PDB file of C-alpha atoms in Angstrom:
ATOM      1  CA  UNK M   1      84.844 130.929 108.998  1.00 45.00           C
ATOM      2  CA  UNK M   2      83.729 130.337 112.756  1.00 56.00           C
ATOM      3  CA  UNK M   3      82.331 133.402 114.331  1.00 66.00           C
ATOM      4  CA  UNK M   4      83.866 133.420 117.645  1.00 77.00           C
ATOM      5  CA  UNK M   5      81.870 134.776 120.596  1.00 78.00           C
ATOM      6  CA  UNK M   6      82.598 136.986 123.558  1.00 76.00           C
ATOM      7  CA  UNK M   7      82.822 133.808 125.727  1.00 80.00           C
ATOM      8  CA  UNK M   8      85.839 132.792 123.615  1.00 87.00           C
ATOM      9  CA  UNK M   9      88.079 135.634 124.171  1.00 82.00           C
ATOM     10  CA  UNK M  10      87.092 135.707 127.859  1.00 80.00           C
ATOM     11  CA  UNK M  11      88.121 132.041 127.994  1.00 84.00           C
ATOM     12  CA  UNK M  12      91.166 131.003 129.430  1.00 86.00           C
ATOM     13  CA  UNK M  13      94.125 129.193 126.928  1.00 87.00           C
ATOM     14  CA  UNK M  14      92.918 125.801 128.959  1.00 90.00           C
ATOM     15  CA  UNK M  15      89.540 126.386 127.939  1.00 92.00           C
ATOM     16  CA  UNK M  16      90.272 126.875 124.494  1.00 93.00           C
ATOM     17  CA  UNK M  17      92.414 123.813 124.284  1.00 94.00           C
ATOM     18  CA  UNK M  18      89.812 121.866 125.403  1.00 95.00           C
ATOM     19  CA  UNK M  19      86.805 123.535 123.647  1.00 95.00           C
ATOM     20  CA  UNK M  20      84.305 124.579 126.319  1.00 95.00           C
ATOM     21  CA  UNK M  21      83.906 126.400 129.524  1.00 92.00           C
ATOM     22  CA  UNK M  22      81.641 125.376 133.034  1.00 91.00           C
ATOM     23  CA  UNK M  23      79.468 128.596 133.306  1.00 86.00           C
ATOM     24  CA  UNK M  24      78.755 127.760 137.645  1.00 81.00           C
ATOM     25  CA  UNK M  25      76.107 130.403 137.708  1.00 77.00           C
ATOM     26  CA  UNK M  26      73.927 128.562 135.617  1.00 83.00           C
ATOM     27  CA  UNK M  27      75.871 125.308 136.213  1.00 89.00           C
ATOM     28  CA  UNK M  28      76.340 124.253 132.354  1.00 92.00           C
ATOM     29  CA  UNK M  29      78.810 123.294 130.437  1.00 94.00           C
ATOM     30  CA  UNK M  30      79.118 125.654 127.226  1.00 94.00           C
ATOM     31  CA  UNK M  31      80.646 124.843 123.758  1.00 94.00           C
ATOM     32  CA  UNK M  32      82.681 128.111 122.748  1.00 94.00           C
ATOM     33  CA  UNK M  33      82.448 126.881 118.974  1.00 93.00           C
ATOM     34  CA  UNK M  34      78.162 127.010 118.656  1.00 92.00           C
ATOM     35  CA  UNK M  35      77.054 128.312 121.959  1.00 91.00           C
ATOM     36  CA  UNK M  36      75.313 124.814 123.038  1.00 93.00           C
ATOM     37  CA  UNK M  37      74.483 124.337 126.571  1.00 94.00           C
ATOM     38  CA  UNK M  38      74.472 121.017 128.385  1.00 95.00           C
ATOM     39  CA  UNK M  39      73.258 121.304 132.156  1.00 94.00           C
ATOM     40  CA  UNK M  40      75.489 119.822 135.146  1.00 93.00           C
ATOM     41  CA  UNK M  41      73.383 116.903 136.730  1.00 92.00           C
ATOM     42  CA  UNK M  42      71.484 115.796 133.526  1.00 95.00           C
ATOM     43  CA  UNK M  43      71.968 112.976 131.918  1.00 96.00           C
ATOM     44  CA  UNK M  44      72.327 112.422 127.773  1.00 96.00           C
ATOM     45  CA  UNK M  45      71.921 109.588 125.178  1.00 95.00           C
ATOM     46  CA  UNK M  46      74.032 109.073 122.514  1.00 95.00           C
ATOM     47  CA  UNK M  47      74.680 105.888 120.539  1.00 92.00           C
ATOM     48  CA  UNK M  48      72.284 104.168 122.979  1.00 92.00           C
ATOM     49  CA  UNK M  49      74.571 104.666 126.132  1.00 95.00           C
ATOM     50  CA  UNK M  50      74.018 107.912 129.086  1.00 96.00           C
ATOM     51  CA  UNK M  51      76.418 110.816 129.789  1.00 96.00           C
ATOM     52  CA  UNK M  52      77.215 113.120 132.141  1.00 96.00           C
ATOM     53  CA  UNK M  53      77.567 117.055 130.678  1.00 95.00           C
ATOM     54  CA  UNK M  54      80.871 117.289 131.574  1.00 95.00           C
ATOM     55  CA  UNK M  55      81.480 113.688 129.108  1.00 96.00           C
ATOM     56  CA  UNK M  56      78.603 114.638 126.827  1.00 97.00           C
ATOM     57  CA  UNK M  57      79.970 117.903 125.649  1.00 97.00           C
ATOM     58  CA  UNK M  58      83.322 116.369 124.735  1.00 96.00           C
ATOM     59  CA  UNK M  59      81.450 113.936 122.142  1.00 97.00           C
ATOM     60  CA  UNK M  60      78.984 116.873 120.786  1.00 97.00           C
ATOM     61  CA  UNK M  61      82.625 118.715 120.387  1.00 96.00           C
ATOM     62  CA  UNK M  62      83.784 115.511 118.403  1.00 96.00           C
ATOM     63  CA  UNK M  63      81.029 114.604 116.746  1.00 96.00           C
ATOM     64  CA  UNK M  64      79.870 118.601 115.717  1.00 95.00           C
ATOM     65  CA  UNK M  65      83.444 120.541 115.372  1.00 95.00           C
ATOM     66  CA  UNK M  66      86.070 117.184 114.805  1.00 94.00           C
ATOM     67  CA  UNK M  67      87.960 119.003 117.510  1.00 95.00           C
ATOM     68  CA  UNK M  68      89.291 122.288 118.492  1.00 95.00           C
ATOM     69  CA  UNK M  69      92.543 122.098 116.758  1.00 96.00           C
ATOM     70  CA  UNK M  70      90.389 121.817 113.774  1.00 95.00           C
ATOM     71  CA  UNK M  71      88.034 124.764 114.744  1.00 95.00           C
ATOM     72  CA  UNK M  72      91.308 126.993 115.405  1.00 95.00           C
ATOM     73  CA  UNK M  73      93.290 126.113 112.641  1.00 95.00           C
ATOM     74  CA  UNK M  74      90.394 126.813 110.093  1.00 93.00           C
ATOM     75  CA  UNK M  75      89.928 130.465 111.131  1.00 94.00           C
ATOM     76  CA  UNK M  76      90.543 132.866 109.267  1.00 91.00           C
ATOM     77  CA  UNK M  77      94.143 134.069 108.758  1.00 91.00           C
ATOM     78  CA  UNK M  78      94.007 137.425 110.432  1.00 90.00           C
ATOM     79  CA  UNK M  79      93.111 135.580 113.472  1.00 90.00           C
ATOM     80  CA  UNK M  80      96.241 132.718 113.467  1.00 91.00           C
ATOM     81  CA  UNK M  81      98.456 134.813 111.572  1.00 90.00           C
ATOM     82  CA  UNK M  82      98.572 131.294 109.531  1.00 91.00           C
ATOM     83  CA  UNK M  83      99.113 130.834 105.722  1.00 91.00           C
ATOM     84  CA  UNK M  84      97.365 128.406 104.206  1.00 92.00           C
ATOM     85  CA  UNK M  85     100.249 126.073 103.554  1.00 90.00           C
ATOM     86  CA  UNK M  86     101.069 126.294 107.029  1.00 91.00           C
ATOM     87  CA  UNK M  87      97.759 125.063 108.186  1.00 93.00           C
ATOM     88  CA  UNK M  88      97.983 122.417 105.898  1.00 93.00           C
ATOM     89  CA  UNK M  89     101.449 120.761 107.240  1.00 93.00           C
ATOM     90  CA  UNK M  90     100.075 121.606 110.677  1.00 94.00           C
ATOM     91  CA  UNK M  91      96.851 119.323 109.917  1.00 94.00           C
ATOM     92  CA  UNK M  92      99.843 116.429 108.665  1.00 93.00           C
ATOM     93  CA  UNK M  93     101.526 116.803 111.652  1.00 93.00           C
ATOM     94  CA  UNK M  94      98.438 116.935 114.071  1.00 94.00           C
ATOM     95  CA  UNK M  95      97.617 113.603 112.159  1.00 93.00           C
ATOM     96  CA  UNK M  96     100.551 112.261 113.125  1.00 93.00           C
ATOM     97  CA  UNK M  97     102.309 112.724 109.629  1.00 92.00           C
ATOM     98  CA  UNK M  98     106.166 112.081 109.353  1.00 92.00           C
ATOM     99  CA  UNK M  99     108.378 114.646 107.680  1.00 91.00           C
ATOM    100  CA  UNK M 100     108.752 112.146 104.678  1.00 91.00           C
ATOM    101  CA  UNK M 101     104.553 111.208 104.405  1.00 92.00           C
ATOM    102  CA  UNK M 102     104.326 115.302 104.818  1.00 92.00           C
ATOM    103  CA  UNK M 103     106.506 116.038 101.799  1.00 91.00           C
ATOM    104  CA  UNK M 104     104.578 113.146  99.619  1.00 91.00           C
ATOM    105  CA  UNK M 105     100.941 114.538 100.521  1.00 91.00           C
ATOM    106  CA  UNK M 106     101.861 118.049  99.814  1.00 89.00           C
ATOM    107  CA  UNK M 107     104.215 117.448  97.292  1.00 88.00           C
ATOM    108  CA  UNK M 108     107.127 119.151  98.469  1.00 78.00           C
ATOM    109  CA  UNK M 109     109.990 116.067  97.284  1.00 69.00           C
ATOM    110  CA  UNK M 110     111.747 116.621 100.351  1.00 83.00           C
ATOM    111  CA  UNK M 111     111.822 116.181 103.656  1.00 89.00           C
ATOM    112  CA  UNK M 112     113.996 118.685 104.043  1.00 90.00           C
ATOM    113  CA  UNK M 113     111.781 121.277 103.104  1.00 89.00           C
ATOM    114  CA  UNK M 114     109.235 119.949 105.748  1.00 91.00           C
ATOM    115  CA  UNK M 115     111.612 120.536 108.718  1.00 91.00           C
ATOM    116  CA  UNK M 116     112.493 123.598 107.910  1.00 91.00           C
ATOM    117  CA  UNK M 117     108.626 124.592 107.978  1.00 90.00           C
ATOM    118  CA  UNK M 118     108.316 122.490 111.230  1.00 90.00           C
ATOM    119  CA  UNK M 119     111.414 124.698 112.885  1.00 92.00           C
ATOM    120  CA  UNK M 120     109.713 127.634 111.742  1.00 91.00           C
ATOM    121  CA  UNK M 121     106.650 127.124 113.521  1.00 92.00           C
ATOM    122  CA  UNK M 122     107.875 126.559 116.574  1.00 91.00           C
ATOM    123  CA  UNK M 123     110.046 129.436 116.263  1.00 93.00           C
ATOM    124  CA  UNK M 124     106.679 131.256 115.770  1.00 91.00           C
ATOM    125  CA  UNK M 125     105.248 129.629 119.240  1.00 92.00           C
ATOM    126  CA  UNK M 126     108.581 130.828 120.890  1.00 94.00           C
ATOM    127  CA  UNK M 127     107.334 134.653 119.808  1.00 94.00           C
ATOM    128  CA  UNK M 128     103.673 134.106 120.803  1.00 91.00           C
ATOM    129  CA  UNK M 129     104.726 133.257 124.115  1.00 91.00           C
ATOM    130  CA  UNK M 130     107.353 135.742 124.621  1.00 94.00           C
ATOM    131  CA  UNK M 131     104.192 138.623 123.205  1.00 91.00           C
ATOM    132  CA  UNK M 132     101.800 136.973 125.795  1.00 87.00           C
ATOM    133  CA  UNK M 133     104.610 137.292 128.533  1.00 88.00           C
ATOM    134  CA  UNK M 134     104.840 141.261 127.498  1.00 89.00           C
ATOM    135  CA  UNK M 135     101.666 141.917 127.301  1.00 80.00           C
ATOM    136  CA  UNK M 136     100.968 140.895 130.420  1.00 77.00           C
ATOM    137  CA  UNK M 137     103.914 142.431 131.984  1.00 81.00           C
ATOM    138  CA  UNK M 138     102.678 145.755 130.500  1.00 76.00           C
ATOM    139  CA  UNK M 139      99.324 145.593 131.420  1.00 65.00           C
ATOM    140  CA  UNK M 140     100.508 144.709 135.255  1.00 65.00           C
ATOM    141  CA  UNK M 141     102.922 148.110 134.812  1.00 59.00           C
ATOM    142  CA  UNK M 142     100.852 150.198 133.949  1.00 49.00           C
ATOM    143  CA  UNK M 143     101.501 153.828 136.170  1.00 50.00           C
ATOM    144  CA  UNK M 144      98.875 154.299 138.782  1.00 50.00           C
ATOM    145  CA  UNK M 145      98.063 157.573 138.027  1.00 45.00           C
ATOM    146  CA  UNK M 146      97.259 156.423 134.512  1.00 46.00           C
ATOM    147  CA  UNK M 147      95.835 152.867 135.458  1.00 47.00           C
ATOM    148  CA  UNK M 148      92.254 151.973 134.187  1.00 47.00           C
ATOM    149  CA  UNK M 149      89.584 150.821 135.867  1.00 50.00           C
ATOM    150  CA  UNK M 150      89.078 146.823 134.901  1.00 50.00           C
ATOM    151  CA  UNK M 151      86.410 145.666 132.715  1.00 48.00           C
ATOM    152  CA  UNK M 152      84.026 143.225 133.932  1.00 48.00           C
ATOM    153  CA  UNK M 153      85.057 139.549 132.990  1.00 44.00           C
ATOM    154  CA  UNK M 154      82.073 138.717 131.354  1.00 45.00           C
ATOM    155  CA  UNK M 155      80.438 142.015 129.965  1.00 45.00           C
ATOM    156  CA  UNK M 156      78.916 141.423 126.746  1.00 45.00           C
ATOM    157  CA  UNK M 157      78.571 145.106 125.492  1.00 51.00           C
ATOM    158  CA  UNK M 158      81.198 146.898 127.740  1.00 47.00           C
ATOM    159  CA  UNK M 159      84.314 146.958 126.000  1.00 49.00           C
ATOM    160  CA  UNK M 160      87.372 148.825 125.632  1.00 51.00           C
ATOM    161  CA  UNK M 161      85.829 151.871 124.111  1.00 54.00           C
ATOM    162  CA  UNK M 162      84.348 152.320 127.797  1.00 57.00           C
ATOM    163  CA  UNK M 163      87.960 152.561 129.572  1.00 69.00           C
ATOM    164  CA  UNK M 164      88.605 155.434 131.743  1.00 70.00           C
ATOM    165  CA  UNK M 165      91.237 156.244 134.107  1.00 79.00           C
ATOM    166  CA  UNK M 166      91.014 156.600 137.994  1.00 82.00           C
ATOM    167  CA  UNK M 167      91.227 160.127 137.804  1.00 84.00           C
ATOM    168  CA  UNK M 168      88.281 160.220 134.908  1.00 85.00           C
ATOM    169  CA  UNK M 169      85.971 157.417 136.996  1.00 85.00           C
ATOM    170  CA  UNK M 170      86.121 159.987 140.260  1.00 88.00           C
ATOM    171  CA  UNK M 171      84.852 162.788 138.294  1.00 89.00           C
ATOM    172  CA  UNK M 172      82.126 161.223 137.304  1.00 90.00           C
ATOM    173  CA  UNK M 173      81.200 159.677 140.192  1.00 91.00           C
ATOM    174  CA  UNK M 174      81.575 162.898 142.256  1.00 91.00           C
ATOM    175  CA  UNK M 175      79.330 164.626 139.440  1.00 91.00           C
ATOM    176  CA  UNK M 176      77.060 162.272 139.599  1.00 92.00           C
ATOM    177  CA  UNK M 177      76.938 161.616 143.344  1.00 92.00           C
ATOM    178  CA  UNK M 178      76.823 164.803 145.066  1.00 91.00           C
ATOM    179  CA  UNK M 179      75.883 163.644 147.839  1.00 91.00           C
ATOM    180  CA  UNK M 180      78.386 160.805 148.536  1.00 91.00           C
ATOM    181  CA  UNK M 181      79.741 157.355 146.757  1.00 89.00           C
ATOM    182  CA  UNK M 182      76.386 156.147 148.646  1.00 90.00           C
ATOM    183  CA  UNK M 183      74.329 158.003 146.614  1.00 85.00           C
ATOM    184  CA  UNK M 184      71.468 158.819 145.538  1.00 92.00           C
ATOM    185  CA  UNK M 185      72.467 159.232 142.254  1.00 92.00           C
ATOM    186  CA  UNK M 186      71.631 162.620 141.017  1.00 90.00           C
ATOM    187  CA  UNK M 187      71.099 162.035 137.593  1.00 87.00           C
ATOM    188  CA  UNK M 188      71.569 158.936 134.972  1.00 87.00           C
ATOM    189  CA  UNK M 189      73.615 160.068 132.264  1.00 85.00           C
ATOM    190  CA  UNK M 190      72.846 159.435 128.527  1.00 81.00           C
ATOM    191  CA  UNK M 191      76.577 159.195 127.818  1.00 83.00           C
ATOM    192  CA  UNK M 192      77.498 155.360 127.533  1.00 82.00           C
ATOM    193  CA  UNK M 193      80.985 155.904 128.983  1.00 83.00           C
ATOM    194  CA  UNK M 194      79.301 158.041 132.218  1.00 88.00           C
ATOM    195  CA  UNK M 195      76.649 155.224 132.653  1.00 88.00           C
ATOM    196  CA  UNK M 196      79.246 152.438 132.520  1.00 88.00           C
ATOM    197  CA  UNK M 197      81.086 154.102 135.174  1.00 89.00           C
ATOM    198  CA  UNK M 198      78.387 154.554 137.314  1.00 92.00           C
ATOM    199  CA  UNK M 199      76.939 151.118 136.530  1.00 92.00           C
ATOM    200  CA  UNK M 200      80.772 150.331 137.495  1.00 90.00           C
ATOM    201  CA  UNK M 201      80.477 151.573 141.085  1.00 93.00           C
ATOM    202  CA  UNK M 202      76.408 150.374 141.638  1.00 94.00           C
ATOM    203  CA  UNK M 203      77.503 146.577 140.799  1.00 93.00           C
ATOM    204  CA  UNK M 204      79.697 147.036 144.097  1.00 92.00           C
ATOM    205  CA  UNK M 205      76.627 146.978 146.639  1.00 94.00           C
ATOM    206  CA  UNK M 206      75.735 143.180 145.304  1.00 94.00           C
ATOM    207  CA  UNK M 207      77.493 140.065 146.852  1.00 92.00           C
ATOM    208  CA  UNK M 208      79.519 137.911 144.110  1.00 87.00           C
ATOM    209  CA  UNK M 209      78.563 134.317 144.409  1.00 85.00           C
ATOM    210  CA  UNK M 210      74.939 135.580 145.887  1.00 91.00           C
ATOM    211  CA  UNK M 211      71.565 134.982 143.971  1.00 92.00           C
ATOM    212  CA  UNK M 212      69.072 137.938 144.359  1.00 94.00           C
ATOM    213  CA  UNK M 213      65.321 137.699 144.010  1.00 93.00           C
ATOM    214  CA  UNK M 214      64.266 140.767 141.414  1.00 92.00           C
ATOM    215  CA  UNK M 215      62.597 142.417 144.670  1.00 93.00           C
ATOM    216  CA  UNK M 216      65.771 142.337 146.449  1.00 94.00           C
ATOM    217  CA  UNK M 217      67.957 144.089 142.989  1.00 94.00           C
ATOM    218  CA  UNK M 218      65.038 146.569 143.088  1.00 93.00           C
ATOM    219  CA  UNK M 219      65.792 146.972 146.792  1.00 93.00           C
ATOM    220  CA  UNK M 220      69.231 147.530 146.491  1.00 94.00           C
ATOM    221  CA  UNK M 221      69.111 150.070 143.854  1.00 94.00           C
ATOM    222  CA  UNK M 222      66.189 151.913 145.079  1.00 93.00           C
ATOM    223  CA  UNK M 223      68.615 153.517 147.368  1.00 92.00           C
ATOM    224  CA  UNK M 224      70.401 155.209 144.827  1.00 93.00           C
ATOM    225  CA  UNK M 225      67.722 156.114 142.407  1.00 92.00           C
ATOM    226  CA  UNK M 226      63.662 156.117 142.049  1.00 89.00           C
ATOM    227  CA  UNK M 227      63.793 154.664 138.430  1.00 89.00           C
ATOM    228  CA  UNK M 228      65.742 151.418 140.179  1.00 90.00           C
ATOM    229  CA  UNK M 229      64.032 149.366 136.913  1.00 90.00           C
ATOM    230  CA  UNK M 230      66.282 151.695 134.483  1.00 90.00           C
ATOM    231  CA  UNK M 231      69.179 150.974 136.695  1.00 93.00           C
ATOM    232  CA  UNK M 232      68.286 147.401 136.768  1.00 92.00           C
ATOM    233  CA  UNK M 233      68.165 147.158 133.206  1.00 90.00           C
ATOM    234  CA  UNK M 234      71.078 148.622 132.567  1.00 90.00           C
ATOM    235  CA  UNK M 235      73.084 146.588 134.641  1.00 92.00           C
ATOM    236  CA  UNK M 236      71.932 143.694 132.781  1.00 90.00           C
ATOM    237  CA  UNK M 237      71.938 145.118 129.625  1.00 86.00           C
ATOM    238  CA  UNK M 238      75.822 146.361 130.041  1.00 85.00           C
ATOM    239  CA  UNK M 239      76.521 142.389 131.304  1.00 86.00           C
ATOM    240  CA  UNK M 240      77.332 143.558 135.379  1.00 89.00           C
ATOM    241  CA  UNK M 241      74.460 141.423 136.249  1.00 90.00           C
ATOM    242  CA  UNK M 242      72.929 137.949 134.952  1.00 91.00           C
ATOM    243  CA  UNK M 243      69.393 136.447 135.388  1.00 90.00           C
ATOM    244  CA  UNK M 244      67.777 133.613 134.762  1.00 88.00           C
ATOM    245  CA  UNK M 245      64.846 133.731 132.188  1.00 81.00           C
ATOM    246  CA  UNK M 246      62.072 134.041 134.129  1.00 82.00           C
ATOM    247  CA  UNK M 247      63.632 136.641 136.583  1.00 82.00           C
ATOM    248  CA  UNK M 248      63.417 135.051 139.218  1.00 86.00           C
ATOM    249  CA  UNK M 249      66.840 135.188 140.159  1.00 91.00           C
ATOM    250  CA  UNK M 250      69.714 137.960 139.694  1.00 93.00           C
ATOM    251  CA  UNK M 251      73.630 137.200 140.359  1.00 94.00           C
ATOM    252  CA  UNK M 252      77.009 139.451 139.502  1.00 91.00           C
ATOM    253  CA  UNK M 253      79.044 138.357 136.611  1.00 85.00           C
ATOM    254  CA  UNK M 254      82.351 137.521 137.651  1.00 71.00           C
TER     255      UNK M 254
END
């Protein structure tokens, strides 16, 4: 079974479709079945002709995975919600099987029998989009008083164990901040769910779309607290903040 990576589930249902996602802070294409990277503006060889990423990564999806219908429909079951025999007559029809060549490969004797499977899954896409359509009407209607404070896109280790309310997030911060939302920050907490929260409100001092130099992060967060490097860490380590390898430059994960 395919591991699938925090990248996938931030993806968008486009993305997945096609397989990979254009990361523009590092300005690479990225495979969401292995994790490969192929760089916008380089050029690769394959089969003795030259590709752009954005054309490369669609043959190393081919020629690695077969394609993402493949990758998706081989996962395991508690993730499609897919028997086996379903994914087999969906692999027929994604082939471009007929009813009648789908009842002789699978050895049904009737076509019959095939339609009815084929009405039943897209009864089942019917429901999946009507769940997606609730979901995200419940998540929009949420009360106010009650409404949590959004988790960053892209955060590799912040999750939903770190949700807190409005009213939870101001406590902390006025704790925390005695002074003022501008700080400095009396203390760093050693509670996950405090530091997120304060991690939370520090990310808002840095420009999206805006590369830092690590003097100008250090800068920034020197303001709020004399062991900025902790803060700095943290902010990376929780997935607010990206950097390239060498450090030389810091940016805000959207």
């Amino acid at each position: 079974m395919t591991t699938l990576s925090d990248l996938f589930w931030q993806a968008s249902l486009a993305e997945i479709k096609q397989g990979y996602v254009y990361d523009q802070a590092s300005s690479e294409f990225i495979c969401l079945t292995c994790g490969k990277r192929f760089a916008d503006g380089i050029i690769y060889s394959w089969d003795e002709r030259l590709y752009e990423a954005k054309r490369y990564i669609k043959i190393h999806i081919a020629e690695s995975h077969q394609s993402p219908f493949h990758v998706l429909i081989h996962l395991d079951k508690k993730l499609t919600g897919l028997t086996d025999h379903q994914k087999s007559i969906l692999e027929l029809f994604y082939a471009g099987s007929s009813d009648n060549e789908a009842a002789k490969v699978l050895g049904t004797g009737s076509t019959s029998t095939i339609r009815n499977h084929r009405f039943s899954l897209r009864e089942k896409q019917k429901q999946a989009k009507i769940f997606l359509a609730i979901m995200e009407l419940l998540g929009e209607q949420v009360p106010k008083k009650d409404a949590f404070i959004e988790i960053p896109r892209n955060s590799k280790q912040v999750d939903d164990r770190f949700a807190i309310t409005e009213e939870e997030n101001e406590k902390i911060l006025q704790a925390h901040f005695k002074q003022g939302p501008d700080g400095p920050l009396d203390s760093f907490p050693g509670k996950e769910k405090k530091r997120v929260a304060i991690l939370r409100h520090l990310i808002k001092y840095f420009e999206p779309n805006q590369n830092y130099t690590e003097k100008e992060v250090n800068g920034i967060l020197k303001k709020f607290y004399d062991d900025y490097v902790l803060l700095r860490r943290n902010l990376i380590d929780y997935g607010f903040m990206d950097r390239t390898q060498d450090g030389s430059s810091y940016w805000v994960k959207l």
